[in-house]
């Protein structure tokens, strides 16, 4: 991705000068240390930074609430009744979907449960759920509770790396689906995996799963805004994601859902319903039986929180301006730069457990510290101004996010890490 990489500050600064997205760093607030210097923030995979325009988007809604009260649903500059629709096209571009397939609603785990109501339909002979053995805890809790709810105590099938390996092998995934697919009702995979950063070929997963009669869903908590996604063309049945990581919508903000177009009019699917999923033309009739909106919007329950939607809207306007192709181009380049610098560290004191293939990862690299207490190293770099992410039992997650991280950030991080490893 980068020719003739040099481990020098001047080289990093030269890359920043050539960076077509360098101006976007100034559109975000970088947290400051006590001495007033900016932190080196490499934690967009946990919580994205605040776009400077976010407060204006939220303030607009506060002003309209102050001015109009309940009439803001109609009279606000951005009327609240259809506000979620202002996000649909932009979010669809981020995840490679058709607008009818996307809706912003609820939070990630809530959405996974709602989607499993519709798409996890166990039978006596097909009731198992396939996940990664090291799936994000909330995903595991969700699928285990769904199994128990339906009366199955031992229906979890786990994809496990081979002994002394960290990553799942594609051939092992395929073999598991081939050998057990007739008993698997649902495949639910996180891409990328939160811990290793390993991303999966979701189109291939859908092909394999559908061949065996399985429903295929994807948790894109660490994928939306990070990977080049083509959800519609991938043919997966559904996907869900949060927006507060790479999509910079603020802590605990709403999530997003994808439901493939082939289910747009599948009104016979079981689903939990609420009035915001009801036909917009008769929603306020108040006396009608439930009449689902066509497409993903038909899975909505309640009217959404406008202030949260405003924050998402602010970030999506930046994504819409930049485009995912430009983001992915820089992401691959700056992550490759980080990878080279880490691999140049002497002494075999740190290893990258994330795949080296750029097509099997996003911008996160998961680092394992060798022959030292990794948590102590993490605490040490934190004291030196690095904001990164520690995940038990032994990984430091580093995410050079293309919208606001610089090559100089990456260089300075590695220099600090090298010093602390020597100490």
Coordinates of C-alpha atoms in Angstrom, one line a residue:
X1 CA 0.0 0.0 0.0
X2 CA 2.9 2.3 0.7
X3 CA 6.3 2.1 -1.2
X4 CA 9.6 2.5 0.6
X5 CA 8.2 3.1 4.0
X6 CA 10.6 4.9 6.3
X7 CA 10.4 4.9 10.1
X8 CA 10.9 8.6 10.5
X9 CA 8.8 11.5 11.5
X10 CA 9.6 13.4 8.3
X11 CA 8.2 10.5 6.3
X12 CA 5.0 10.4 8.3
X13 CA 4.6 14.1 7.9
X14 CA 5.2 13.8 4.1
X15 CA 2.4 11.2 4.0
X16 CA 0.1 13.6 5.8
X17 CA 0.8 16.4 3.3
X18 CA -0.1 14.0 0.5
X19 CA -3.2 12.8 2.3
X20 CA -6.4 13.8 0.3
X21 CA -8.4 13.6 3.5
X22 CA -6.1 15.6 5.8
X23 CA -8.5 18.5 6.1
X24 CA -11.2 16.4 7.7
X25 CA -9.1 16.0 10.9
X26 CA -9.9 19.6 11.6
X27 CA -13.6 18.8 11.5
X28 CA -13.4 16.8 14.7
X29 CA -12.7 17.6 18.4
X30 CA -9.5 15.8 19.5
X31 CA -9.4 15.3 23.3
X32 CA -6.7 17.2 25.1
X33 CA -4.3 16.1 27.8
X34 CA -3.9 18.0 31.0
X35 CA -1.0 19.9 29.5
X36 CA -3.2 21.1 26.7
X37 CA -1.6 18.9 24.0
X38 CA -4.0 16.7 22.0
X39 CA -4.1 13.0 22.8
X40 CA -3.2 10.5 20.2
X41 CA -6.6 9.1 19.7
X42 CA -6.6 5.6 18.2
X43 CA -9.9 4.4 19.7
X44 CA -12.5 5.1 17.0
X45 CA -13.3 1.4 17.1
X46 CA -14.8 2.0 20.6
X47 CA -16.1 5.5 20.4
X48 CA -15.7 7.8 17.5
X49 CA -14.8 11.5 18.0
X50 CA -17.3 14.3 17.9
X51 CA -17.7 16.1 14.6
X52 CA -17.6 19.9 15.2
X53 CA -20.9 20.3 13.3
X54 CA -22.8 17.9 15.7
X55 CA -23.6 20.6 18.2
X56 CA -25.2 22.8 15.4
X57 CA -27.4 19.9 14.3
X58 CA -28.5 19.2 17.8
X59 CA -29.0 22.9 18.6
X60 CA -31.2 23.2 15.6
X61 CA -33.6 20.7 17.1
X62 CA -33.4 22.3 20.5
X63 CA -34.2 25.6 19.0
X64 CA -37.2 24.2 17.2
X65 CA -38.4 22.4 20.3
X66 CA -38.1 25.7 22.2
X67 CA -40.0 27.6 19.4
X68 CA -42.7 25.1 18.4
X69 CA -43.1 22.6 21.2
X70 CA -45.2 19.7 19.8
X71 CA -45.7 21.5 16.5
X72 CA -42.0 20.8 15.8
X73 CA -43.1 17.5 14.4
X74 CA -44.4 19.4 11.4
X75 CA -43.0 22.9 11.6
X76 CA -39.3 22.3 12.6
X77 CA -36.7 23.1 10.0
X78 CA -36.2 19.4 9.8
X79 CA -39.7 18.1 10.7
X80 CA -39.5 15.4 13.3
X81 CA -42.2 13.1 12.0
X82 CA -40.1 12.0 9.0
X83 CA -36.7 12.8 10.5
X84 CA -35.4 9.2 10.3
X85 CA -35.9 9.3 6.6
X86 CA -33.3 12.1 6.2
X87 CA -30.7 9.5 7.2
X88 CA -31.8 6.6 5.0
X89 CA -30.1 7.3 1.7
X90 CA -26.8 8.3 3.4
X91 CA -26.8 5.3 5.6
X92 CA -27.6 3.0 2.7
X93 CA -24.5 4.3 0.9
X94 CA -22.3 3.6 3.9
X95 CA -23.4 -0.1 4.0
X96 CA -24.0 -0.7 0.3
X97 CA -27.7 -1.2 0.5
X98 CA -30.9 0.0 -1.1
X99 CA -32.8 2.7 0.9
X100 CA -35.8 0.3 1.3
X101 CA -33.4 -2.1 3.1
X102 CA -32.1 0.3 5.8
X103 CA -33.5 1.9 8.9
X104 CA -32.0 3.7 11.9
X105 CA -33.6 2.6 15.1
X106 CA -33.1 1.3 18.6
X107 CA -29.6 0.1 19.7
X108 CA -27.6 -2.9 18.5
X109 CA -28.6 -5.6 20.9
X110 CA -32.2 -4.6 20.8
X111 CA -32.2 -4.8 17.0
X112 CA -30.5 -8.2 17.0
X113 CA -33.3 -9.5 19.3
X114 CA -36.0 -7.9 17.1
X115 CA -34.4 -9.4 14.0
X116 CA -34.1 -12.8 15.6
X117 CA -37.8 -12.7 16.3
X118 CA -38.3 -12.7 12.6
X119 CA -35.4 -14.7 11.3
X120 CA -34.6 -17.2 14.0
X121 CA -37.4 -19.7 13.4
X122 CA -36.2 -23.0 14.9
X123 CA -37.7 -26.4 14.2
X124 CA -37.3 -29.8 15.9
X125 CA -34.5 -30.7 13.5
X126 CA -33.1 -27.2 12.7
X127 CA -32.6 -25.0 15.7
X128 CA -28.9 -24.3 16.2
X129 CA -27.2 -20.9 16.0
X130 CA -23.7 -20.6 14.6
X131 CA -21.4 -17.8 16.0
X132 CA -17.7 -17.2 16.6
X133 CA -16.4 -18.7 19.8
X134 CA -15.1 -15.3 20.7
X135 CA -18.0 -13.3 19.6
X136 CA -18.7 -10.0 21.4
X137 CA -20.3 -10.8 24.7
X138 CA -23.6 -9.1 24.0
X139 CA -24.0 -11.2 20.8
X140 CA -23.4 -14.4 22.8
X141 CA -25.9 -13.3 25.5
X142 CA -28.5 -12.5 22.9
X143 CA -28.3 -15.8 21.0
X144 CA -28.1 -17.8 24.2
X145 CA -31.2 -16.1 25.5
X146 CA -33.0 -16.7 22.2
X147 CA -32.1 -20.4 22.3
X148 CA -33.4 -20.7 25.9
X149 CA -36.5 -18.7 25.1
X150 CA -37.4 -21.2 22.4
X151 CA -36.6 -24.1 24.7
X152 CA -33.1 -25.1 23.4
X153 CA -30.4 -25.4 26.0
X154 CA -27.6 -26.8 23.8
X155 CA -28.1 -25.2 20.4
X156 CA -25.0 -23.0 20.2
X157 CA -22.4 -23.9 17.6
X158 CA -19.1 -22.1 17.9
X159 CA -16.4 -21.4 15.3
X160 CA -13.1 -21.9 17.0
X161 CA -9.6 -21.2 15.8
X162 CA -7.2 -24.1 15.7
X163 CA -4.9 -24.7 18.6
X164 CA -2.2 -22.0 19.1
X165 CA -4.0 -19.9 16.4
X166 CA -6.0 -16.7 16.9
X167 CA -7.9 -16.4 13.6
X168 CA -10.6 -18.5 12.1
X169 CA -9.7 -20.3 8.9
X170 CA -12.1 -20.0 6.0
X171 CA -11.9 -23.7 5.3
X172 CA -12.9 -24.5 8.9
X173 CA -15.9 -22.1 8.6
X174 CA -17.0 -23.8 5.4
X175 CA -16.5 -27.3 6.8
X176 CA -18.6 -26.4 9.8
X177 CA -21.5 -25.1 7.7
X178 CA -21.2 -28.0 5.3
X179 CA -21.2 -30.6 8.1
X180 CA -23.7 -29.1 10.5
X181 CA -25.7 -26.8 8.2
X182 CA -28.8 -29.0 8.1
X183 CA -29.2 -28.4 11.9
X184 CA -28.3 -24.7 11.9
X185 CA -31.2 -22.3 11.7
X186 CA -29.2 -19.1 12.0
X187 CA -25.6 -18.0 11.2
X188 CA -24.8 -14.8 13.1
X189 CA -21.2 -13.6 12.6
X190 CA -19.5 -10.4 13.7
X191 CA -17.4 -8.7 11.0
X192 CA -14.8 -7.7 11.9
X193 CA -14.5 -9.7 15.1
X194 CA -14.2 -7.1 17.9
X195 CA -11.1 -8.8 19.5
X196 CA -8.9 -10.0 16.6
X197 CA -10.1 -7.5 13.9
X198 CA -10.7 -10.4 11.5
X199 CA -13.2 -9.5 8.8
X200 CA -15.1 -12.2 6.9
X201 CA -16.3 -12.6 3.3
X202 CA -20.0 -12.2 4.1
X203 CA -21.1 -12.8 0.5
X204 CA -19.4 -16.2 0.7
X205 CA -21.0 -16.8 4.1
X206 CA -24.5 -16.1 2.7
X207 CA -23.8 -18.4 -0.2
X208 CA -22.7 -21.3 2.0
X209 CA -25.5 -20.7 4.5
X210 CA -28.3 -20.4 2.0
X211 CA -27.1 -23.6 0.2
X212 CA -27.7 -25.5 3.5
X213 CA -31.0 -23.7 4.2
X214 CA -29.7 -21.4 7.0
X215 CA -30.6 -17.8 7.6
X216 CA -27.5 -15.5 7.6
X217 CA -27.2 -12.4 9.7
X218 CA -24.2 -10.1 10.3
X219 CA -23.2 -8.0 13.3
X220 CA -21.5 -5.0 11.8
X221 CA -20.8 -3.1 15.0
X222 CA -17.1 -2.8 13.9
X223 CA -17.8 -2.9 10.2
X224 CA -20.2 0.0 9.4
X225 CA -18.2 3.0 8.4
X226 CA -15.0 0.9 8.5
X227 CA -15.3 -1.8 5.8
X228 CA -16.3 -1.5 2.1
X229 CA -19.7 -3.2 2.5
X230 CA -22.1 -4.3 -0.3
X231 CA -24.9 -5.6 1.8
X232 CA -27.5 -5.9 -0.9
X233 CA -25.2 -7.7 -3.3
X234 CA -23.9 -9.9 -0.5
X235 CA -27.3 -11.4 -0.2
X236 CA -27.2 -11.8 3.6
X237 CA -30.7 -11.9 5.1
X238 CA -30.1 -9.2 7.7
X239 CA -27.5 -7.1 9.5
X240 CA -27.3 -4.7 12.4
X241 CA -24.8 -2.2 13.6
X242 CA -24.2 0.6 16.1
X243 CA -23.3 4.2 15.0
X244 CA -21.2 5.4 17.9
X245 CA -17.9 3.8 16.7
X246 CA -16.7 4.6 13.2
X247 CA -19.9 6.5 12.5
X248 CA -19.2 9.1 15.3
X249 CA -22.8 9.6 16.5
X250 CA -22.0 9.8 20.2
X251 CA -22.1 7.5 23.2
X252 CA -25.0 5.0 23.2
X253 CA -26.5 6.5 20.1
X254 CA -29.0 4.6 17.9
X255 CA -28.2 1.6 15.7
X256 CA -28.9 0.7 12.2
X257 CA -30.6 -2.3 10.5
X258 CA -30.4 -3.9 7.1
X259 CA -33.2 -6.3 6.0
X260 CA -32.7 -7.6 2.5
X261 CA -35.2 -6.3 -0.1
X262 CA -36.6 -9.8 -0.7
X263 CA -38.3 -9.5 2.7
X264 CA -39.7 -6.0 2.0
X265 CA -43.2 -7.4 1.7
X266 CA -42.8 -10.5 3.8
X267 CA -45.6 -9.3 6.1
X268 CA -46.3 -12.9 7.2
X269 CA -42.9 -13.0 9.0
X270 CA -43.3 -13.0 12.8
X271 CA -42.2 -9.7 14.2
X272 CA -42.7 -7.6 17.3
X273 CA -44.6 -4.5 16.3
X274 CA -45.1 -0.9 17.3
X275 CA -46.8 2.1 15.9
X276 CA -43.8 3.6 14.1
X277 CA -43.7 0.5 11.9
X278 CA -47.3 1.0 10.9
X279 CA -48.4 2.5 7.5
X280 CA -47.5 6.2 7.6
X281 CA -50.7 7.2 5.9
X282 CA -52.9 5.8 8.7
X283 CA -50.4 5.8 11.6
X284 CA -52.4 8.4 13.5
X285 CA -55.8 6.9 12.8
X286 CA -55.2 5.1 16.2
X287 CA -57.9 2.5 15.5
X288 CA -56.5 0.4 12.7
X289 CA -55.0 -3.1 13.0
X290 CA -51.2 -3.1 12.4
X291 CA -50.3 -2.5 8.8
X292 CA -46.6 -2.8 8.3
X293 CA -44.6 -0.3 6.2
X294 CA -42.9 -2.0 3.3
X295 CA -39.2 -2.6 3.8
X296 CA -37.0 -2.2 6.8
X297 CA -39.0 0.6 8.3
X298 CA -41.8 -1.9 9.0
X299 CA -39.6 -3.3 11.9
X300 CA -39.7 0.0 13.8
X301 CA -41.4 0.2 17.1
X302 CA -41.3 3.7 18.6
X303 CA -40.9 7.2 17.3
X304 CA -37.1 7.8 17.5
X305 CA -35.2 10.2 19.7
X306 CA -34.6 13.2 17.5
X307 CA -31.5 14.5 19.2
X308 CA -29.7 11.2 18.6
X309 CA -30.8 11.2 15.0
X310 CA -29.5 14.7 14.6
X311 CA -26.1 13.6 15.8
X312 CA -26.0 10.7 13.4
X313 CA -27.2 13.0 10.6
X314 CA -24.2 15.3 11.3
X315 CA -21.7 12.5 10.9
X316 CA -23.4 10.9 7.9
X317 CA -23.2 14.3 6.1
X318 CA -19.4 14.0 6.4
X319 CA -19.5 10.4 5.2
X320 CA -21.7 11.4 2.3
X321 CA -19.2 14.2 1.4
X322 CA -16.1 12.0 1.5
X323 CA -17.5 8.7 0.2
X324 CA -16.7 5.2 1.4
X325 CA -14.2 4.6 -1.5
X326 CA -11.9 7.5 -0.4
X327 CA -12.2 6.4 3.3
X328 CA -11.3 2.8 2.5
X329 CA -8.4 3.9 0.3
X330 CA -6.8 5.8 3.2
X331 CA -7.8 3.2 5.8
X332 CA -5.9 0.5 4.0
X333 CA -2.9 2.8 3.5
X334 CA -2.6 4.1 7.0
X335 CA -3.3 0.7 8.5
X336 CA -0.5 -0.8 6.4
X337 CA 1.8 1.9 7.6
X338 CA 1.0 1.0 11.2
X339 CA 1.5 -2.7 10.4
X340 CA 5.0 -2.1 9.0
X341 CA 6.1 0.1 11.9
X342 CA 4.9 -2.5 14.4
X343 CA 6.7 -5.3 12.6
X344 CA 9.9 -3.3 12.7
X345 CA 10.0 -3.2 16.5
X346 CA 13.0 -5.2 17.6
X347 CA 13.0 -8.0 20.2
X348 CA 9.9 -9.9 19.2
X349 CA 8.0 -8.0 22.0
X350 CA 4.7 -7.4 20.2
X351 CA 2.7 -9.4 17.6
X352 CA -0.2 -8.4 15.4
X353 CA -3.0 -11.0 15.6
X354 CA -5.2 -9.3 13.0
X355 CA -5.0 -10.7 9.5
X356 CA -2.2 -9.2 7.3
X357 CA -4.5 -9.4 4.2
X358 CA -6.1 -5.9 3.9
X359 CA -9.3 -7.5 2.5
X360 CA -9.7 -9.4 5.8
X361 CA -9.6 -6.5 8.2
X362 CA -10.6 -2.9 8.6
X363 CA -8.4 -0.2 10.2
X364 CA -8.1 -2.0 13.6
X365 CA -4.9 -3.9 14.4
X366 CA -5.0 -6.0 17.6
X367 CA -1.6 -6.1 19.3
X368 CA -0.5 -8.8 21.8
X369 CA 2.5 -7.9 24.0
X370 CA 4.9 -10.8 24.4
X371 CA 7.0 -11.6 27.5
X372 CA 5.7 -8.6 29.4
X373 CA 2.5 -7.7 31.2
X374 CA 0.4 -6.3 28.4
X375 CA -1.9 -4.4 30.7
X376 CA 1.0 -2.6 32.3
X377 CA 2.3 -1.6 28.8
X378 CA -1.2 -0.4 28.0
X379 CA -1.4 1.7 31.2
X380 CA 2.1 3.1 30.4
X381 CA 1.2 4.3 26.9
X382 CA -2.0 5.7 28.3
X383 CA 0.0 7.9 30.7
X384 CA 2.0 9.1 27.7
X385 CA -1.1 10.5 25.9
X386 CA -2.3 7.5 23.9
X387 CA -6.0 6.8 23.9
X388 CA -6.4 3.2 22.7
X389 CA -8.4 0.2 23.9
X390 CA -7.5 -2.8 26.2
X391 CA -9.5 -6.0 25.8
X392 CA -9.1 -8.9 28.2
X393 CA -7.2 -11.0 28.4
X394 CA -4.2 -9.7 26.4
X395 CA -4.9 -7.4 23.5
X396 CA -4.4 -3.7 22.8
X397 CA -6.6 -2.6 20.0
X398 CA -5.3 0.3 17.8
X399 CA -7.6 1.9 15.2
X400 CA -6.1 4.6 12.9
X401 CA -9.4 6.0 11.8
X402 CA -9.1 7.6 8.3
X403 CA -11.4 10.6 8.9
X404 CA -9.3 12.1 11.7
X405 CA -6.1 10.1 12.3
X406 CA -2.9 11.2 10.7
X407 CA 0.3 9.3 9.8
X408 CA 2.1 11.3 12.4
X409 CA -0.4 9.9 15.0
X410 CA 0.7 6.4 14.0
X411 CA 4.4 7.3 14.0
X412 CA 4.2 8.9 17.4
X413 CA 2.2 6.0 18.9
X414 CA 4.8 3.4 17.7
X415 CA 7.6 5.5 19.1
X416 CA 5.9 5.7 22.5
X417 CA 5.1 2.0 22.4
X418 CA 8.8 1.1 21.6
X419 CA 10.0 3.2 24.6
X420 CA 7.6 1.5 27.0
X421 CA 8.5 -1.9 25.7
X422 CA 12.1 -1.2 26.5
X423 CA 11.2 0.0 29.9

